[in-house]
Amino acid sequence: AQSVTQLDSHVSVSEGTPVLLRCNYSSSYSPSLFWYVQHPNKGLQLLLKYTSAATLVKGINGFEAEFKKSETSFHLTKPSAHMSDAAEYFCVVSEGSARQLTFGSGTQLTVLP
Amino acid sequence: DAEITQSPRHKITETGRQVTLACHQTWNHNNMFWYRQDLGHGLRLIHYSYGVHDTNKGEVSDGYSVSRSNTEDLPLTLESAASSQTSVYFCASSDLAWDTQYFGPGTRLTVL
């Protein structure tokens, strides 16, 4: 069975400082992993995905994530936060056998001026 | 450009009424999904479909139904709306069932 845990429900950073959103997953097989972003009153948008190619995945808007199998983690990072990054972020896991996505409970990112 | 749309965007209804939320996609995807989003719960899967005439129950399917008569549409019906169904509902579609899903803008439903 697949599951995903986002370790922080809220993260607050100052503009221009690094962002780290943490995600651990559980999967019986080689998973696909995703990060989605949701801005207020909007639908979800794909930031990046990992599908067993390079372990460091680059996404849109300067975000990247590293797949670490030994730690079962897929943390999302960005070197320098921008005010427009304020949103909710979801870590998502998928196994081919499950044919479904399982969403984490989300991390609300606040960016302070 | 391909897209996925939902209507209405906002709906207020009364307890006991039947409500149908529309979802239409022009990606030509076989796979379509309905989720509800509630504070503290992330997104929970209600129903999903892997193709025309195929429907499956998700994690929170009680009180909801779907039907798939064509590739483009997956309407979600609340047979008898309850206050516990007040939520934001998202429709999504994908080419492969375990791969990237594309989301609609959501429908905010309030049941009074």
PDB file of N, CA and C in Angstrom, chain A residues 7-14 18-22 85-87 89 106-112:
ATOM      1  N   LEU A   7       5.574  16.397   6.577  1.00  0.00           N
ATOM      2  CA  LEU A   7       6.001  16.515   7.962  1.00  0.00           C
ATOM      3  C   LEU A   7       5.647  17.845   8.605  1.00  0.00           C
ATOM      4  N   ASP A   8       5.321  18.839   7.806  1.00  0.00           N
ATOM      5  CA  ASP A   8       4.980  20.156   8.341  1.00  0.00           C
ATOM      6  C   ASP A   8       3.669  20.626   7.734  1.00  0.00           C
ATOM      7  N   SER A   9       2.722  21.012   8.559  1.00  0.00           N
ATOM      8  CA  SER A   9       1.465  21.526   8.013  1.00  0.00           C
ATOM      9  C   SER A   9       1.598  22.996   7.614  1.00  0.00           C
ATOM     10  N   HIS A  10       2.508  23.709   8.273  1.00  0.00           N
ATOM     11  CA  HIS A  10       2.755  25.115   7.952  1.00  0.00           C
ATOM     12  C   HIS A  10       4.259  25.373   7.967  1.00  0.00           C
ATOM     13  N   VAL A  11       4.733  26.129   6.972  1.00  0.00           N
ATOM     14  CA  VAL A  11       6.120  26.591   6.926  1.00  0.00           C
ATOM     15  C   VAL A  11       6.098  28.080   6.609  1.00  0.00           C
ATOM     16  N   SER A  12       6.888  28.821   7.351  1.00  0.00           N
ATOM     17  CA  SER A  12       6.970  30.259   7.142  1.00  0.00           C
ATOM     18  C   SER A  12       8.426  30.639   6.888  1.00  0.00           C
ATOM     19  N   VAL A  13       8.680  31.374   5.806  1.00  0.00           N
ATOM     20  CA  VAL A  13      10.037  31.815   5.481  1.00  0.00           C
ATOM     21  C   VAL A  13       9.992  33.284   5.093  1.00  0.00           C
ATOM     22  N   SER A  14      11.132  33.912   5.142  1.00  0.00           N
ATOM     23  CA  SER A  14      11.247  35.294   4.674  1.00  0.00           C
ATOM     24  C   SER A  14      11.588  35.299   3.192  1.00  0.00           C
ATOM     25  N   PRO A  18      15.899  30.337   1.748  1.00  0.00           N
ATOM     26  CA  PRO A  18      15.570  29.036   1.155  1.00  0.00           C
ATOM     27  C   PRO A  18      14.265  28.455   1.690  1.00  0.00           C
ATOM     28  N   VAL A  19      13.669  27.619   0.840  1.00  0.00           N
ATOM     29  CA  VAL A  19      12.450  26.907   1.191  1.00  0.00           C
ATOM     30  C   VAL A  19      12.746  25.408   1.255  1.00  0.00           C
ATOM     31  N   LEU A  20      12.237  24.747   2.294  1.00  0.00           N
ATOM     32  CA  LEU A  20      12.322  23.296   2.417  1.00  0.00           C
ATOM     33  C   LEU A  20      10.970  22.782   2.881  1.00  0.00           C
ATOM     34  N   LEU A  21      10.324  21.989   2.041  1.00  0.00           N
ATOM     35  CA  LEU A  21       9.064  21.336   2.412  1.00  0.00           C
ATOM     36  C   LEU A  21       9.335  19.840   2.404  1.00  0.00           C
ATOM     37  N   ARG A  22       9.023  19.185   3.525  1.00  0.00           N
ATOM     38  CA  ARG A  22       9.446  17.800   3.706  1.00  0.00           C
ATOM     39  C   ARG A  22       8.324  16.805   3.419  1.00  0.00           C
ATOM     40  N   ASP A  85       5.381  32.577  -4.161  1.00  0.00           N
ATOM     41  CA  ASP A  85       5.426  31.158  -3.803  1.00  0.00           C
ATOM     42  C   ASP A  85       4.455  30.800  -2.687  1.00  0.00           C
ATOM     43  N   ALA A  86       3.873  31.803  -2.055  1.00  0.00           N
ATOM     44  CA  ALA A  86       2.925  31.536  -0.972  1.00  0.00           C
ATOM     45  C   ALA A  86       1.736  30.759  -1.521  1.00  0.00           C
ATOM     46  N   ALA A  87       1.541  29.549  -1.001  1.00  0.00           N
ATOM     47  CA  ALA A  87       0.514  28.645  -1.527  1.00  0.00           C
ATOM     48  C   ALA A  87       0.511  27.393  -0.663  1.00  0.00           C
ATOM     49  N   TYR A  89       1.149  23.282  -0.771  1.00  0.00           N
ATOM     50  CA  TYR A  89       1.918  22.327  -1.560  1.00  0.00           C
ATOM     51  C   TYR A  89       1.562  20.907  -1.133  1.00  0.00           C
ATOM     52  N   GLY A 106      -0.888  18.188   2.858  1.00  0.00           N
ATOM     53  CA  GLY A 106      -0.564  19.535   2.419  1.00  0.00           C
ATOM     54  C   GLY A 106       0.298  20.309   3.395  1.00  0.00           C
ATOM     55  N   THR A 107       1.119  21.210   2.846  1.00  0.00           N
ATOM     56  CA  THR A 107       1.926  22.145   3.630  1.00  0.00           C
ATOM     57  C   THR A 107       1.618  23.556   3.145  1.00  0.00           C
ATOM     58  N   GLN A 108       1.180  24.388   4.060  1.00  0.00           N
ATOM     59  CA  GLN A 108       0.892  25.780   3.722  1.00  0.00           C
ATOM     60  C   GLN A 108       2.173  26.585   3.862  1.00  0.00           C
ATOM     61  N   LEU A 109       2.626  27.174   2.763  1.00  0.00           N
ATOM     62  CA  LEU A 109       3.839  27.981   2.773  1.00  0.00           C
ATOM     63  C   LEU A 109       3.473  29.460   2.846  1.00  0.00           C
ATOM     64  N   THR A 110       3.993  30.135   3.849  1.00  0.00           N
ATOM     65  CA  THR A 110       3.834  31.579   3.984  1.00  0.00           C
ATOM     66  C   THR A 110       5.183  32.232   3.718  1.00  0.00           C
ATOM     67  N   VAL A 111       5.180  33.288   2.916  1.00  0.00           N
ATOM     68  CA  VAL A 111       6.412  34.026   2.627  1.00  0.00           C
ATOM     69  C   VAL A 111       6.269  35.434   3.196  1.00  0.00           C
ATOM     70  N   LEU A 112       7.151  35.751   4.112  1.00  0.00           N
ATOM     71  CA  LEU A 112       7.100  37.043   4.793  1.00  0.00           C
ATOM     72  C   LEU A 112       7.963  38.071   4.076  1.00  0.00           C
TER      73      LEU A 112
END
